[in-house]
Tab-separated table of C-alpha atoms in Angstrom:
chain	number	residue	atom	x	y	z
A	1	UNK	CA	-111.707	-0.281	-64.269
A	2	UNK	CA	-113.042	-4.124	-65.197
A	3	UNK	CA	-114.702	-6.591	-63.871
A	4	UNK	CA	-116.094	-9.950	-64.965
A	5	UNK	CA	-114.283	-8.973	-68.201
A	6	UNK	CA	-116.460	-6.005	-68.958
A	7	UNK	CA	-115.006	-2.292	-69.477
A	8	UNK	CA	-116.532	-0.001	-66.310
A	9	UNK	CA	-114.910	3.192	-66.133
A	10	UNK	CA	-111.279	5.096	-67.526
A	11	UNK	CA	-109.336	6.963	-65.236
A	12	UNK	CA	-106.697	9.395	-65.896
A	13	UNK	CA	-104.464	9.437	-63.308
A	14	UNK	CA	-100.835	10.361	-64.456
A	15	UNK	CA	-99.162	12.410	-67.208
A	16	UNK	CA	-97.872	10.252	-69.106
A	17	UNK	CA	-97.662	6.698	-69.965
A	18	UNK	CA	-98.406	4.417	-66.209
A	19	UNK	CA	-95.883	0.868	-66.574
A	20	UNK	CA	-96.653	-0.641	-63.697
A	21	UNK	CA	-100.637	-1.503	-61.672
A	22	UNK	CA	-100.822	-2.884	-58.493
A	23	UNK	CA	-104.346	-4.306	-57.172
A	24	UNK	CA	-104.224	-5.034	-53.159
A	25	UNK	CA	-108.518	-5.628	-52.009
A	26	UNK	CA	-109.915	-2.449	-52.432
A	27	UNK	CA	-106.514	-0.673	-53.301
A	28	UNK	CA	-105.165	1.053	-56.636
A	29	UNK	CA	-101.549	1.543	-57.531
A	30	UNK	CA	-100.122	2.853	-60.111
A	31	UNK	CA	-96.917	4.553	-61.314
A	32	UNK	CA	-95.101	5.446	-64.515
A	33	UNK	CA	-93.582	7.742	-66.189
A	34	UNK	CA	-94.233	11.258	-64.095
A	35	UNK	CA	-92.303	9.428	-61.451
A	36	UNK	CA	-95.212	9.071	-59.277
A	37	UNK	CA	-96.862	6.479	-57.464
A	38	UNK	CA	-100.871	7.382	-57.610
A	39	UNK	CA	-103.338	5.463	-54.836
A	40	UNK	CA	-106.701	4.750	-55.793
A	41	UNK	CA	-109.605	3.160	-53.880
A	42	UNK	CA	-111.639	0.900	-56.226
A	43	UNK	CA	-114.891	1.312	-54.345
A	44	UNK	CA	-118.950	0.066	-56.020
A	45	UNK	CA	-121.743	-2.268	-56.802
A	46	UNK	CA	-122.199	-4.853	-59.625
A	47	UNK	CA	-124.011	-1.858	-61.532
A	48	UNK	CA	-121.067	1.631	-61.064
A	49	UNK	CA	-117.419	1.217	-59.890
A	50	UNK	CA	-116.298	4.249	-58.028
A	51	UNK	CA	-112.629	5.064	-58.716
A	52	UNK	CA	-111.164	7.906	-55.619
A	53	UNK	CA	-107.976	8.916	-55.565
A	54	UNK	CA	-106.456	9.141	-51.796
A	55	UNK	CA	-103.298	9.934	-52.027
A	56	UNK	CA	-99.976	10.192	-54.692
A	57	UNK	CA	-95.930	8.974	-53.884
A	58	UNK	CA	-93.594	11.195	-55.508
A	59	UNK	CA	-90.505	9.016	-56.212
A	60	UNK	CA	-88.016	10.962	-58.496
A	61	UNK	CA	-87.868	8.355	-60.949
A	62	UNK	CA	-89.220	6.434	-63.918
A	63	UNK	CA	-91.630	3.600	-62.230
A	64	UNK	CA	-91.375	0.349	-63.571
A	65	UNK	CA	-92.478	-2.395	-60.795
A	66	UNK	CA	-94.484	-2.525	-57.688
A	67	UNK	CA	-95.778	-5.162	-54.942
A	68	UNK	CA	-97.694	-4.841	-51.887
A	69	UNK	CA	-96.916	-6.724	-49.898
A	70	UNK	CA	-96.890	-7.311	-45.631
A	71	UNK	CA	-98.070	-3.987	-45.479
A	72	UNK	CA	-94.941	-2.194	-47.351
A	73	UNK	CA	-94.703	-1.233	-50.782
A	74	UNK	CA	-91.686	-1.257	-52.844
A	75	UNK	CA	-91.658	0.021	-55.955
A	76	UNK	CA	-89.118	-0.221	-58.901
A	77	UNK	CA	-87.602	2.500	-61.038
A	78	UNK	CA	-85.548	2.603	-64.099
A	79	UNK	CA	-82.213	4.676	-61.866
A	80	UNK	CA	-82.036	1.195	-60.719
A	81	UNK	CA	-83.115	1.819	-57.418
A	82	UNK	CA	-86.390	0.119	-55.262
A	83	UNK	CA	-87.528	1.864	-52.897
A	84	UNK	CA	-90.269	0.697	-49.587
A	85	UNK	CA	-92.951	2.740	-48.505
A	86	UNK	CA	-94.609	1.888	-45.699
A	87	UNK	CA	-98.831	1.544	-46.236
A	88	UNK	CA	-101.164	1.912	-43.716
A	89	UNK	CA	-104.348	-0.442	-44.862
A	90	UNK	CA	-106.835	1.698	-43.397
A	91	UNK	CA	-104.978	4.821	-44.404
A	92	UNK	CA	-103.697	4.905	-47.308
A	93	UNK	CA	-102.489	8.426	-47.761
A	94	UNK	CA	-99.928	8.282	-44.795
A	95	UNK	CA	-96.712	6.907	-46.459
A	96	UNK	CA	-93.535	6.848	-45.139
A	97	UNK	CA	-90.778	6.308	-47.456
A	98	UNK	CA	-88.091	3.807	-45.667
A	99	UNK	CA	-85.419	2.700	-47.875
A	100	UNK	CA	-84.024	3.358	-51.265
A	101	UNK	CA	-81.834	0.020	-52.511
A	102	UNK	CA	-79.535	0.614	-54.985
A	103	UNK	CA	-79.145	-1.942	-57.681
C-alpha cells in the first residue's frame, strides 16, 4: 500500500499473481490467478495504514479486469466472460452474482 508516493505496507491476499486492482474510496478490490476477487478495507492515518480483509468472491476463471461503478463490481475473466456482482457500499461482505456475459 502506497500513500503520497511513500511505501506504507505490504500484504499477501492471493495465491498467485495479481492481474487486476481497483480502488473505490476506502475499498480495495484485487483479482488474479487464483480466480478470486479479494475485498479489503483501507483504514488508518498519515502514520499508519491498516488493511482489513472483508470478503472474497470466487469467480471460476482467472481475473483480468475489475471495475466498480454505481454499486456494481464488473469482473473481466480470462474465459471471455464478464461477471457482475452487486456491492452494498456499507457492508462489502454482501455480494451477489447477477449476470454472466459471454463475449
